[in-house]
Amino acid sequence: MLQELSIRNFAIIESLNLSIEEGLTVLSGETGAGKSIIIDAIHLLVGGRGSAEFVRHGEKKAEIEGLFYLDRQDHPCYQKAEVVGVEIEDDMLILRREISASGKSVCRINGKLVTISTLREIGSTLVDIHGQHEHQELMDERFHLLLLDQFGGNEIISALSNYQEIYTVYDQTKNHLDKLNDNEQKTAHRLDLIQFQLSEIEKAELRLHEDEELMEEKRKLNNFEKLYEALNSAYESIQGEQKALDWTGLAMSHMESVSDIDEELNTVLDSVSSSYYALEDASRTIRYQLDGLEYNPERLHEIEDRLNEINSLKRKYGTSIEEILEYSARIEEEIDQITNRDTHILELQNKLASFEKDLEIEANNLTDVRKKVATELTNSIHDQLQELYMAKPFSSKV
C-alpha cells in the first residue's frame, strides 16, 4: 500500500506531502481543487506517460516520490524487483520520478536508476488506477460471485472446496457412464479392435527387460571371434606354462622363504599372495566364459526375429515392453467393462445417484454460507457508505 506521497512543482501543485493510513482514503473537494492532479501524479510515479506540460510554470523540474509498504511476502513486486536487480529492505519500496522542463524523465526505485518500462512493470504490481466508467467489473453481475467468495474468505473456501471435490468425482463418473452408453455399433467396433490387440500382445509372451537381454546376447554373438580370441589369449597369459600364475607363485615361494628373517617383508608377501589368488580366480572365470562360448548362427537369427517382433509391438503399443504390458492391462480391463457392460452401467448409475445426493448437500451448504456472507457484505457496504455520508435507502436482493 502507498504510505507516503510527496509532490513538488507538479502542474498547479508547488509542494504537497500526504501520509496515507491503512484502509479507504477518499479525496474530496470542489471542482478544480486538484484531486485529479494528485491521481495524475501517482499515475506518473508508477510509470505513466509524462511530458514537460506537467512541470509547474517557471520551475526546472517536477518531482514525485512515493513510499510503498509490501504487506505480504508473496507480493509479485519481489520477483520483478529481483529480475531488474532492485533490493527491497524492510518490505518497503521508494519510487521517485523527476520530469524536467525539457521533457526528460529520470526514474529511481530504492535509489537505483531504472528505465520507464522497468518503473511501469514494477508499478503495475503496486497500484491500479481506474477512471470514471473505465472499469465496470464491480457493476458486472458475472463477477459478483467471485467478489463475494473473496470477501467470505476461509468460510466460503472450505465449503466451495468440499463441493468441488465431490463434483470432480461426479463428473468423472458421469463421463465414464456416457462412454459406456455410446451406441452399440461403435462399442462393438472398439471391442473387436482391443480384443485383437490383447491377443497379439498375449501371444508374444513378453518378459520385462527381454529386449535388453536379447540385444546383449546378439552383441556377443556378433563379436564371437573377437571375444574368443581375447579370452583365450588372456587365459594363456595367466595359466600357461611359465606365464603370469607360475611366475607369481614362484615369487610367493621366494618371499615365504625369507619372511621369517625380516618381518617387514610380510607386507610384500601378503601383496604377492593376494595377486596370486586373484589371478587364480580370474583364470577360473575366464575358463568358465570360454567353456560357455558357442557360435550358433541359428540362435542369432532367432534373436533377430524376436527383436523384430518386439519392435513391431513397440511401434503399436508403447516405446518399451513395460509400456506394452501396461497398455495390455488397460485394454483387458476395458474388455471386461464392455463385455459386462450392463453390470458396469448399473454400478455407475448407483454411484452417480449417490454422488448427486452428496453434491446437493454440499451445494445447499455452499448456498447457505454465501447467503450469510452476502448479508454481512451488504451491511458492511452500508456502514462504509454511511461513513462517507452517501447513505441512501435502496432495495437489495441476496
GROMACS .gro file of C-alpha atoms in nm:
model
  398
    1MET     CA    1   0.000   0.000   0.000
    2LEU     CA    2   0.102   0.363  -0.055
    3GLN     CA    3   0.205   0.520   0.278
    4GLU     CA    4   0.374   0.849   0.185
    5LEU     CA    5   0.337   1.069  -0.121
    6SER     CA    6   0.550   1.375  -0.195
    7ILE     CA    7   0.479   1.607  -0.492
    8ARG     CA    8   0.692   1.910  -0.592
    9ASN     CA    9   0.632   2.159  -0.875
   10PHE     CA   10   0.377   1.940  -1.048
   11ALA     CA   11   0.109   2.121  -1.252
   12ILE     CA   12  -0.053   2.364  -1.007
   13ILE     CA   13   0.098   2.196  -0.701
   14GLU     CA   14   0.402   2.368  -0.556
   15SER     CA   15   0.457   2.133  -0.265
   16LEU     CA   16   0.242   1.858  -0.116
   17ASN     CA   17   0.310   1.579   0.136
   18LEU     CA   18   0.048   1.316   0.207
   19SER     CA   19   0.054   1.044   0.474
   20ILE     CA   20  -0.195   0.769   0.394
   21GLU     CA   21  -0.334   0.537   0.661
   22GLU     CA   22  -0.447   0.178   0.614
   23GLY     CA   23  -0.800   0.139   0.479
   24LEU     CA   24  -1.010   0.352   0.246
   25THR     CA   25  -0.880   0.702   0.168
   26VAL     CA   26  -1.111   0.948  -0.002
   27LEU     CA   27  -1.001   1.272  -0.171
   28SER     CA   28  -1.287   1.519  -0.170
   29GLY     CA   29  -1.314   1.881  -0.275
   30GLU     CA   30  -1.466   2.122  -0.520
   31THR     CA   31  -1.407   2.104  -0.891
   32GLY     CA   32  -1.061   2.240  -0.973
   33ALA     CA   33  -0.923   2.180  -0.623
   34GLY     CA   34  -0.658   1.944  -0.760
   35LYS     CA   35  -0.796   1.595  -0.687
   36SER     CA   36  -0.733   1.469  -1.040
   37ILE     CA   37  -0.381   1.619  -1.040
   38ILE     CA   38  -0.286   1.406  -0.738
   39ILE     CA   39  -0.414   1.097  -0.921
   40ASP     CA   40  -0.216   1.204  -1.231
   41ALA     CA   41   0.096   1.235  -1.014
   42ILE     CA   42   0.050   0.881  -0.880
   43HIS     CA   43  -0.007   0.760  -1.234
   44LEU     CA   44   0.328   0.911  -1.343
   45LEU     CA   45   0.500   0.773  -1.033
   46VAL     CA   46   0.420   0.414  -1.137
   47GLY     CA   47   0.531   0.456  -1.498
   48GLY     CA   48   0.264   0.660  -1.671
   49ARG     CA   49   0.344   0.867  -1.975
   50GLY     CA   50   0.485   1.211  -1.886
   51SER     CA   51   0.566   1.536  -2.062
   52ALA     CA   52   0.708   1.881  -1.991
   53GLU     CA   53   0.350   2.011  -1.956
   54PHE     CA   54   0.338   1.860  -1.606
   55VAL     CA   55   0.622   2.083  -1.480
   56ARG     CA   56   0.490   2.382  -1.285
   57HIS     CA   57   0.525   2.710  -1.472
   58GLY     CA   58   0.861   2.876  -1.411
   59GLU     CA   59   1.021   2.565  -1.248
   60LYS     CA   60   1.303   2.349  -1.384
   61LYS     CA   61   1.157   2.012  -1.294
   62ALA     CA   62   0.870   1.830  -1.125
   63GLU     CA   63   0.941   1.569  -0.855
   64ILE     CA   64   0.715   1.288  -0.738
   65GLU     CA   65   0.813   1.038  -0.470
   66GLY     CA   66   0.615   0.761  -0.303
   67LEU     CA   67   0.681   0.515  -0.021
   68PHE     CA   68   0.508   0.179  -0.062
   69TYR     CA   69   0.480  -0.093   0.201
   70LEU     CA   70   0.459  -0.455   0.081
   71ASP     CA   71   0.216  -0.628   0.314
   72ARG     CA   72   0.292  -0.990   0.220
   73GLN     CA   73   0.599  -1.199   0.137
   74ASP     CA   74   0.449  -1.344  -0.183
   75HIS     CA   75   0.385  -0.998  -0.331
   76PRO     CA   76   0.463  -1.011  -0.706
   77CYS     CA   77   0.679  -0.700  -0.668
   78TYR     CA   78   0.956  -0.905  -0.502
   79GLN     CA   79   1.005  -1.126  -0.806
   80LYS     CA   80   1.001  -0.837  -1.054
   81ALA     CA   81   1.243  -0.635  -0.840
   82GLU     CA   82   1.484  -0.929  -0.822
   83VAL     CA   83   1.485  -0.963  -1.201
   84VAL     CA   84   1.593  -0.598  -1.250
   85GLY     CA   85   1.839  -0.602  -0.959
   86VAL     CA   86   1.648  -0.379  -0.717
   87GLU     CA   87   1.698  -0.463  -0.349
   88ILE     CA   88   1.399  -0.443  -0.114
   89GLU     CA   89   1.466  -0.393   0.256
   90ASP     CA   90   1.217  -0.391   0.544
   91ASP     CA   91   0.933  -0.461   0.298
   92MET     CA   92   0.949  -0.102   0.172
   93LEU     CA   93   0.985   0.037  -0.178
   94ILE     CA   94   1.055   0.401  -0.268
   95LEU     CA   95   0.963   0.514  -0.619
   96ARG     CA   96   1.087   0.852  -0.745
   97ARG     CA   97   1.035   1.027  -1.075
   98GLU     CA   98   1.162   1.358  -1.199
   99ILE     CA   99   1.038   1.532  -1.515
  100SER     CA  100   1.247   1.823  -1.643
  101ALA     CA  101   1.115   2.127  -1.828
  102SER     CA  102   1.267   1.979  -2.143
  103GLY     CA  103   1.052   1.665  -2.105
  104LYS     CA  104   1.330   1.430  -1.991
  105SER     CA  105   1.239   1.176  -1.720
  106VAL     CA  106   1.462   1.028  -1.451
  107CYS     CA  107   1.328   0.722  -1.265
  108ARG     CA  108   1.459   0.561  -0.947
  109ILE     CA  109   1.350   0.263  -0.737
  110ASN     CA  110   1.508   0.245  -0.392
  111GLY     CA  111   1.774   0.484  -0.520
  112LYS     CA  112   1.861   0.272  -0.826
  113LEU     CA  113   1.826   0.434  -1.168
  114VAL     CA  114   1.580   0.239  -1.385
  115THR     CA  115   1.409   0.281  -1.720
  116ILE     CA  116   1.048   0.395  -1.751
  117SER     CA  117   0.949   0.046  -1.870
  118THR     CA  118   1.102  -0.105  -1.553
  119LEU     CA  119   0.924   0.153  -1.338
  120ARG     CA  120   0.599   0.071  -1.516
  121GLU     CA  121   0.645  -0.304  -1.475
  122ILE     CA  122   0.707  -0.281  -1.100
  123GLY     CA  123   0.450  -0.002  -1.054
  124SER     CA  124   0.181  -0.222  -1.211
  125THR     CA  125   0.211  -0.457  -0.912
  126LEU     CA  126   0.162  -0.168  -0.665
  127VAL     CA  127  -0.121   0.050  -0.798
  128ASP     CA  128  -0.431   0.007  -1.016
  129ILE     CA  129  -0.579   0.332  -1.148
  130HIS     CA  130  -0.928   0.337  -1.294
  131GLY     CA  131  -1.105   0.638  -1.432
  132GLN     CA  132  -1.478   0.705  -1.432
  133HIS     CA  133  -1.664   0.428  -1.621
  134GLU     CA  134  -1.326   0.284  -1.720
  135HIS     CA  135  -1.360  -0.023  -1.500
  136GLN     CA  136  -1.708  -0.170  -1.473
  137GLU     CA  137  -1.627  -0.508  -1.315
  138LEU     CA  138  -1.793  -0.408  -0.989
  139MET     CA  139  -2.120  -0.350  -1.174
  140ASP     CA  140  -2.096  -0.668  -1.383
  141GLU     CA  141  -2.309  -0.947  -1.233
  142ARG     CA  142  -2.074  -1.209  -1.380
  143PHE     CA  143  -1.809  -1.107  -1.126
  144HIS     CA  144  -2.031  -1.070  -0.822
  145LEU     CA  145  -1.999  -1.432  -0.709
  146LEU     CA  146  -1.619  -1.413  -0.731
  147LEU     CA  147  -1.615  -1.092  -0.526
  148LEU     CA  148  -1.849  -1.245  -0.269
  149ASP     CA  149  -1.625  -1.553  -0.234
  150GLN     CA  150  -1.321  -1.331  -0.186
  151PHE     CA  151  -1.499  -1.141   0.090
  152GLY     CA  152  -1.610  -1.465   0.259
  153GLY     CA  153  -1.254  -1.591   0.294
  154ASN     CA  154  -1.187  -1.932   0.455
  155GLU     CA  155  -1.552  -1.996   0.538
  156ILE     CA  156  -1.652  -1.997   0.172
  157ILE     CA  157  -1.323  -2.153   0.057
  158SER     CA  158  -1.388  -2.458   0.278
  159ALA     CA  159  -1.749  -2.501   0.160
  160LEU     CA  160  -1.653  -2.446  -0.204
  161SER     CA  161  -1.364  -2.693  -0.179
  162ASN     CA  162  -1.596  -2.965  -0.043
  163TYR     CA  163  -1.840  -2.905  -0.328
  164GLN     CA  164  -1.568  -2.904  -0.596
  165GLU     CA  165  -1.411  -3.223  -0.461
  166ILE     CA  166  -1.737  -3.418  -0.492
  167TYR     CA  167  -1.819  -3.255  -0.825
  168THR     CA  168  -1.486  -3.371  -0.972
  169VAL     CA  169  -1.563  -3.735  -0.883
  170TYR     CA  170  -1.921  -3.692  -1.001
  171ASP     CA  171  -1.805  -3.552  -1.337
  172GLN     CA  172  -1.553  -3.834  -1.389
  173THR     CA  173  -1.817  -4.096  -1.312
  174LYS     CA  174  -2.066  -3.932  -1.547
  175ASN     CA  175  -1.812  -3.920  -1.832
  176HIS     CA  176  -1.734  -4.288  -1.775
  177LEU     CA  177  -2.104  -4.371  -1.786
  178ASP     CA  178  -2.154  -4.168  -2.104
  179LYS     CA  179  -1.877  -4.365  -2.274
  180LEU     CA  180  -2.040  -4.695  -2.182
  181ASN     CA  181  -2.373  -4.563  -2.313
  182ASP     CA  182  -2.229  -4.490  -2.659
  183ASN     CA  183  -2.408  -4.656  -2.949
  184GLU     CA  184  -2.369  -5.033  -2.970
  185GLN     CA  185  -2.207  -5.034  -3.315
  186LYS     CA  186  -1.927  -4.808  -3.200
  187THR     CA  187  -1.879  -5.018  -2.886
  188ALA     CA  188  -1.870  -5.341  -3.091
  189HIS     CA  189  -1.602  -5.199  -3.322
  190ARG     CA  190  -1.398  -5.090  -3.021
  191LEU     CA  191  -1.432  -5.435  -2.863
  192ASP     CA  192  -1.313  -5.610  -3.181
  193LEU     CA  193  -1.011  -5.381  -3.202
  194ILE     CA  194  -0.889  -5.415  -2.844
  195GLN     CA  195  -0.955  -5.792  -2.836
  196PHE     CA  196  -0.729  -5.828  -3.140
  197GLN     CA  197  -0.465  -5.608  -2.976
  198LEU     CA  198  -0.477  -5.802  -2.650
  199SER     CA  199  -0.450  -6.133  -2.836
  200GLU     CA  200  -0.146  -6.005  -3.029
  201ILE     CA  201   0.031  -5.892  -2.711
  202GLU     CA  202  -0.050  -6.208  -2.513
  203LYS     CA  203   0.065  -6.429  -2.800
  204ALA     CA  204   0.407  -6.260  -2.788
  205GLU     CA  205   0.454  -6.367  -2.421
  206LEU     CA  206   0.671  -6.068  -2.342
  207ARG     CA  207   0.905  -6.053  -2.041
  208LEU     CA  208   1.030  -5.736  -1.876
  209HIS     CA  209   1.380  -5.639  -1.999
  210GLU     CA  210   1.371  -5.923  -2.253
  211ASP     CA  211   1.475  -5.690  -2.534
  212GLU     CA  212   1.777  -5.568  -2.338
  213GLU     CA  213   1.889  -5.928  -2.269
  214LEU     CA  214   1.848  -6.020  -2.637
  215MET     CA  215   2.049  -5.718  -2.751
  216GLU     CA  216   2.331  -5.816  -2.516
  217GLU     CA  217   2.329  -6.175  -2.644
  218LYS     CA  218   2.323  -6.053  -3.005
  219ARG     CA  219   2.620  -5.826  -2.941
  220LYS     CA  220   2.820  -6.120  -2.804
  221LEU     CA  221   2.733  -6.344  -3.099
  222ASN     CA  222   2.824  -6.072  -3.349
  223ASN     CA  223   3.161  -6.032  -3.176
  224PHE     CA  224   3.217  -6.402  -3.106
  225GLU     CA  225   3.555  -6.429  -3.279
  226LYS     CA  226   3.699  -6.120  -3.114
  227LEU     CA  227   3.564  -6.225  -2.775
  228TYR     CA  228   3.701  -6.580  -2.805
  229GLU     CA  229   4.048  -6.466  -2.910
  230ALA     CA  230   4.068  -6.211  -2.628
  231LEU     CA  231   3.956  -6.455  -2.357
  232ASN     CA  232   4.179  -6.735  -2.484
  233SER     CA  233   4.485  -6.509  -2.501
  234ALA     CA  234   4.414  -6.375  -2.153
  235TYR     CA  235   4.377  -6.727  -2.015
  236GLU     CA  236   4.703  -6.842  -2.172
  237SER     CA  237   4.882  -6.533  -2.040
  238ILE     CA  238   4.775  -6.620  -1.687
  239GLN     CA  239   4.754  -7.001  -1.681
  240GLY     CA  240   5.003  -7.105  -1.948
  241GLU     CA  241   5.340  -7.265  -1.871
  242GLN     CA  242   5.593  -7.013  -1.747
  243LYS     CA  243   5.321  -6.745  -1.756
  244ALA     CA  244   5.181  -6.498  -1.501
  245LEU     CA  245   5.046  -6.750  -1.249
  246ASP     CA  246   5.366  -6.959  -1.248
  247TRP     CA  247   5.594  -6.659  -1.202
  248THR     CA  248   5.368  -6.507  -0.934
  249GLY     CA  249   5.364  -6.842  -0.749
  250LEU     CA  250   5.742  -6.860  -0.769
  251ALA     CA  251   5.772  -6.506  -0.632
  252MET     CA  252   5.538  -6.601  -0.347
  253SER     CA  253   5.755  -6.905  -0.260
  254HIS     CA  254   6.070  -6.694  -0.252
  255MET     CA  255   5.907  -6.436  -0.025
  256GLU     CA  256   5.780  -6.708   0.209
  257SER     CA  257   6.133  -6.844   0.248
  258VAL     CA  258   6.265  -6.514   0.389
  259SER     CA  259   5.958  -6.372   0.563
  260ASP     CA  260   6.071  -6.508   0.900
  261ILE     CA  261   6.407  -6.330   0.866
  262ASP     CA  262   6.267  -5.978   0.812
  263GLU     CA  263   5.915  -5.907   0.939
  264GLU     CA  264   5.882  -5.605   0.712
  265LEU     CA  265   5.882  -5.845   0.415
  266ASN     CA  266   5.550  -5.990   0.534
  267THR     CA  267   5.369  -5.693   0.381
  268VAL     CA  268   5.526  -5.769   0.044
  269LEU     CA  269   5.442  -6.136   0.086
  270ASP     CA  270   5.078  -6.051   0.152
  271SER     CA  271   5.062  -5.839  -0.165
  272VAL     CA  272   5.218  -6.113  -0.380
  273SER     CA  273   4.991  -6.378  -0.226
  274SER     CA  274   4.683  -6.166  -0.291
  275SER     CA  275   4.791  -6.117  -0.651
  276TYR     CA  276   4.841  -6.492  -0.694
  277TYR     CA  277   4.497  -6.585  -0.561
  278ALA     CA  278   4.334  -6.301  -0.760
  279LEU     CA  279   4.495  -6.437  -1.078
  280GLU     CA  280   4.367  -6.783  -0.992
  281ASP     CA  281   4.012  -6.652  -0.955
  282ALA     CA  282   4.043  -6.454  -1.278
  283SER     CA  283   4.170  -6.757  -1.471
  284ARG     CA  284   3.877  -6.971  -1.345
  285THR     CA  285   3.628  -6.703  -1.450
  286ILE     CA  286   3.789  -6.672  -1.796
  287ARG     CA  287   3.787  -7.051  -1.835
  288TYR     CA  288   3.417  -7.059  -1.743
  289GLN     CA  289   3.344  -6.791  -2.002
  290LEU     CA  290   3.542  -6.977  -2.267
  291ASP     CA  291   3.361  -7.304  -2.199
  292GLY     CA  292   3.028  -7.123  -2.232
  293LEU     CA  293   3.111  -6.963  -2.569
  294GLU     CA  294   2.938  -7.121  -2.864
  295TYR     CA  295   2.878  -6.965  -3.201
  296ASN     CA  296   2.529  -7.051  -3.319
  297PRO     CA  297   2.414  -6.878  -3.641
  298GLU     CA  298   2.060  -7.016  -3.592
  299ARG     CA  299   2.040  -6.858  -3.247
  300LEU     CA  300   2.143  -6.523  -3.398
  301HIS     CA  301   1.856  -6.548  -3.648
  302GLU     CA  302   1.616  -6.636  -3.365
  303ILE     CA  303   1.726  -6.330  -3.169
  304GLU     CA  304   1.684  -6.101  -3.469
  305ASP     CA  305   1.335  -6.239  -3.541
  306ARG     CA  306   1.233  -6.194  -3.177
  307LEU     CA  307   1.366  -5.838  -3.165
  308ASN     CA  308   1.176  -5.756  -3.485
  309GLU     CA  309   0.857  -5.891  -3.324
  310ILE     CA  310   0.915  -5.683  -3.009
  311ASN     CA  311   0.994  -5.368  -3.210
  312SER     CA  312   0.675  -5.417  -3.412
  313LEU     CA  313   0.473  -5.424  -3.089
  314LYS     CA  314   0.658  -5.116  -2.963
  315ARG     CA  315   0.554  -4.922  -3.273
  316LYS     CA  316   0.189  -5.006  -3.198
  317TYR     CA  317   0.151  -5.011  -2.824
  318GLY     CA  318   0.441  -4.839  -2.644
  319THR     CA  319   0.806  -4.742  -2.652
  320SER     CA  320   0.911  -5.019  -2.411
  321ILE     CA  321   0.800  -5.366  -2.302
  322GLU     CA  322   0.683  -5.216  -1.974
  323GLU     CA  323   0.455  -4.969  -2.157
  324ILE     CA  324   0.319  -5.250  -2.380
  325LEU     CA  325   0.229  -5.460  -2.076
  326GLU     CA  326   0.066  -5.159  -1.908
  327TYR     CA  327  -0.140  -5.097  -2.222
  328SER     CA  328  -0.235  -5.466  -2.225
  329ALA     CA  329  -0.363  -5.439  -1.867
  330ARG     CA  330  -0.570  -5.129  -1.955
  331ILE     CA  331  -0.743  -5.281  -2.256
  332GLU     CA  332  -0.803  -5.606  -2.065
  333GLU     CA  333  -0.992  -5.402  -1.807
  334GLU     CA  334  -1.179  -5.220  -2.084
  335ILE     CA  335  -1.277  -5.550  -2.244
  336ASP     CA  336  -1.417  -5.665  -1.912
  337GLN     CA  337  -1.618  -5.344  -1.881
  338ILE     CA  338  -1.759  -5.374  -2.234
  339THR     CA  339  -1.843  -5.745  -2.211
  340ASN     CA  340  -2.006  -5.685  -1.873
  341ARG     CA  341  -2.144  -5.352  -1.989
  342ASP     CA  342  -2.487  -5.378  -1.829
  343THR     CA  343  -2.342  -5.464  -1.489
  344HIS     CA  344  -2.094  -5.175  -1.504
  345ILE     CA  345  -2.362  -4.933  -1.622
  346LEU     CA  346  -2.582  -5.028  -1.324
  347GLU     CA  347  -2.288  -4.983  -1.083
  348LEU     CA  348  -2.203  -4.642  -1.228
  349GLN     CA  349  -2.565  -4.531  -1.219
  350ASN     CA  350  -2.584  -4.620  -0.849
  351LYS     CA  351  -2.259  -4.435  -0.780
  352LEU     CA  352  -2.381  -4.134  -0.977
  353ALA     CA  353  -2.706  -4.121  -0.781
  354SER     CA  354  -2.511  -4.132  -0.455
  355PHE     CA  355  -2.277  -3.854  -0.573
  356GLU     CA  356  -2.576  -3.643  -0.679
  357LYS     CA  357  -2.718  -3.660  -0.326
  358ASP     CA  358  -2.383  -3.564  -0.173
  359LEU     CA  359  -2.345  -3.289  -0.431
  360GLU     CA  360  -2.688  -3.148  -0.347
  361ILE     CA  361  -2.600  -3.141   0.024
  362GLU     CA  362  -2.273  -2.958  -0.037
  363ALA     CA  363  -2.436  -2.721  -0.286
  364ASN     CA  364  -2.706  -2.627  -0.035
  365ASN     CA  365  -2.442  -2.575   0.232
  366LEU     CA  366  -2.238  -2.354  -0.002
  367THR     CA  367  -2.552  -2.152  -0.087
  368ASP     CA  368  -2.633  -2.102   0.280
  369VAL     CA  369  -2.279  -1.985   0.356
  370ARG     CA  370  -2.284  -1.746   0.060
  371LYS     CA  371  -2.618  -1.601   0.165
  372LYS     CA  372  -2.489  -1.541   0.517
  373VAL     CA  373  -2.171  -1.378   0.386
  374ALA     CA  374  -2.374  -1.173   0.137
  375THR     CA  375  -2.575  -1.028   0.428
  376GLU     CA  376  -2.252  -0.943   0.610
  377LEU     CA  377  -2.111  -0.782   0.293
  378THR     CA  378  -2.429  -0.579   0.240
  379ASN     CA  379  -2.421  -0.450   0.597
  380SER     CA  380  -2.050  -0.369   0.566
  381ILE     CA  381  -2.110  -0.173   0.244
  382HIS     CA  382  -2.395   0.020   0.410
  383ASP     CA  383  -2.168   0.108   0.703
  384GLN     CA  384  -1.893   0.231   0.471
  385LEU     CA  385  -2.135   0.440   0.265
  386GLN     CA  386  -2.281   0.593   0.581
  387GLU     CA  387  -1.931   0.698   0.693
  388LEU     CA  388  -1.891   0.867   0.356
  389TYR     CA  389  -2.227   1.043   0.401
  390MET     CA  390  -2.355   0.852   0.098
  391ALA     CA  391  -2.621   0.654   0.282
  392LYS     CA  392  -2.946   0.627   0.091
  393PRO     CA  393  -3.225   0.372   0.125
  394PHE     CA  394  -3.231   0.120  -0.154
  395SER     CA  395  -3.362  -0.230  -0.203
  396SER     CA  396  -3.124  -0.525  -0.232
  397LYS     CA  397  -3.173  -0.889  -0.312
  398VAL     CA  398  -2.943  -1.158  -0.176
   0.00000   0.00000   0.00000
